[in-house]
Coordinates of C-alpha atoms in Angstrom, one line a residue:
N1 CA 41.4 31.8 -22.2
K2 CA 39.6 28.8 -23.6
K3 CA 39.8 25.5 -21.7
F4 CA 40.4 22.4 -23.7
D5 CA 37.2 20.3 -23.3
P6 CA 37.1 17.4 -25.7
K7 CA 33.9 15.4 -26.2
I8 CA 35.9 12.1 -26.8
I9 CA 39.4 11.1 -25.9
I10 CA 41.2 8.8 -28.4
I11 CA 44.3 7.1 -27.1
R12 CA 46.4 6.2 -30.2
S13 CA 49.3 4.3 -28.8
T14 CA 50.8 1.0 -27.6
I15 CA 50.0 0.9 -23.9
K16 CA 49.7 -1.8 -21.4
S17 CA 46.5 -3.8 -21.1
G18 CA 44.0 -2.2 -18.6
I19 CA 45.3 1.4 -18.9
T20 CA 42.3 2.5 -21.0
K21 CA 39.8 0.9 -18.5
L22 CA 41.6 2.5 -15.6
L23 CA 41.4 6.0 -17.2
Q24 CA 37.7 5.4 -18.1
K25 CA 36.9 4.8 -14.5
K26 CA 38.5 8.1 -13.5
L27 CA 37.2 10.3 -16.3
Q28 CA 33.6 11.0 -17.4
K29 CA 34.6 11.5 -21.1
P30 CA 34.3 8.5 -23.3
I31 CA 37.8 7.0 -24.0
I32 CA 38.4 5.2 -27.3
Y33 CA 41.6 3.1 -27.8
S34 CA 43.3 2.7 -31.1
V35 CA 46.4 0.6 -31.2
T36 CA 49.3 2.1 -33.2
R37 CA 51.1 -0.4 -35.4
G38 CA 54.4 0.0 -37.2
V39 CA 58.1 0.7 -36.7
H40 CA 59.1 4.1 -35.3
R41 CA 61.5 5.0 -38.1
R42 CA 58.8 4.4 -40.7
M43 CA 55.8 5.4 -38.5
A44 CA 54.6 8.2 -40.8
N45 CA 54.2 5.7 -43.7
N46 CA 53.1 2.8 -41.5
V47 CA 50.2 4.8 -39.9
K48 CA 48.8 5.3 -43.4
R49 CA 49.4 1.6 -44.4
Y50 CA 47.7 -0.3 -41.6
T51 CA 44.0 -0.7 -40.9
N52 CA 43.0 1.3 -37.8
F53 CA 41.0 -0.5 -35.1
F54 CA 39.0 1.3 -32.4
A55 CA 37.8 -0.1 -29.1
I56 CA 35.5 1.3 -26.4
D57 CA 34.5 0.1 -23.0
K58 CA 31.4 -2.0 -23.3
S59 CA 30.0 -0.7 -20.0
K60 CA 30.0 2.9 -21.2
K61 CA 26.5 4.2 -21.9
N62 CA 25.6 5.4 -25.4
N63 CA 28.4 3.6 -27.1
H64 CA 26.6 3.7 -30.5
V65 CA 26.3 7.5 -30.2
I66 CA 30.0 7.9 -29.3
L67 CA 31.1 5.7 -32.2
N68 CA 28.9 7.5 -34.7
Q69 CA 30.5 10.8 -33.6
L70 CA 33.9 9.2 -34.2
I71 CA 32.9 7.9 -37.6
F72 CA 31.5 11.3 -38.6
F73 CA 34.8 13.0 -37.4
L74 CA 37.0 10.5 -39.3
Q75 CA 35.0 10.8 -42.5
N76 CA 35.3 14.6 -42.4
Q77 CA 39.0 14.3 -41.8
L78 CA 39.4 12.0 -44.8
L79 CA 37.4 14.4 -47.0
Q80 CA 39.8 17.2 -46.0
L81 CA 42.8 15.1 -47.0
V82 CA 41.5 14.3 -50.5

């Protein structure tokens, strides 16, 4: 039975300010926040339409390594979609 053990946690949602920072204090894994924009009834199309922004806690060590891993992951996902 494999345990789910992600290297990075991405919160892709519209949540209240401070939630990501609160979670980051409790968890050792880096947490990246990505706001979701759009209207629920058109969400599938809106997610593809809007630019996606990512944010990470400035105090987290090795931010550049974490963000490079995220970029690598996203590039591979895009290549699979094409």
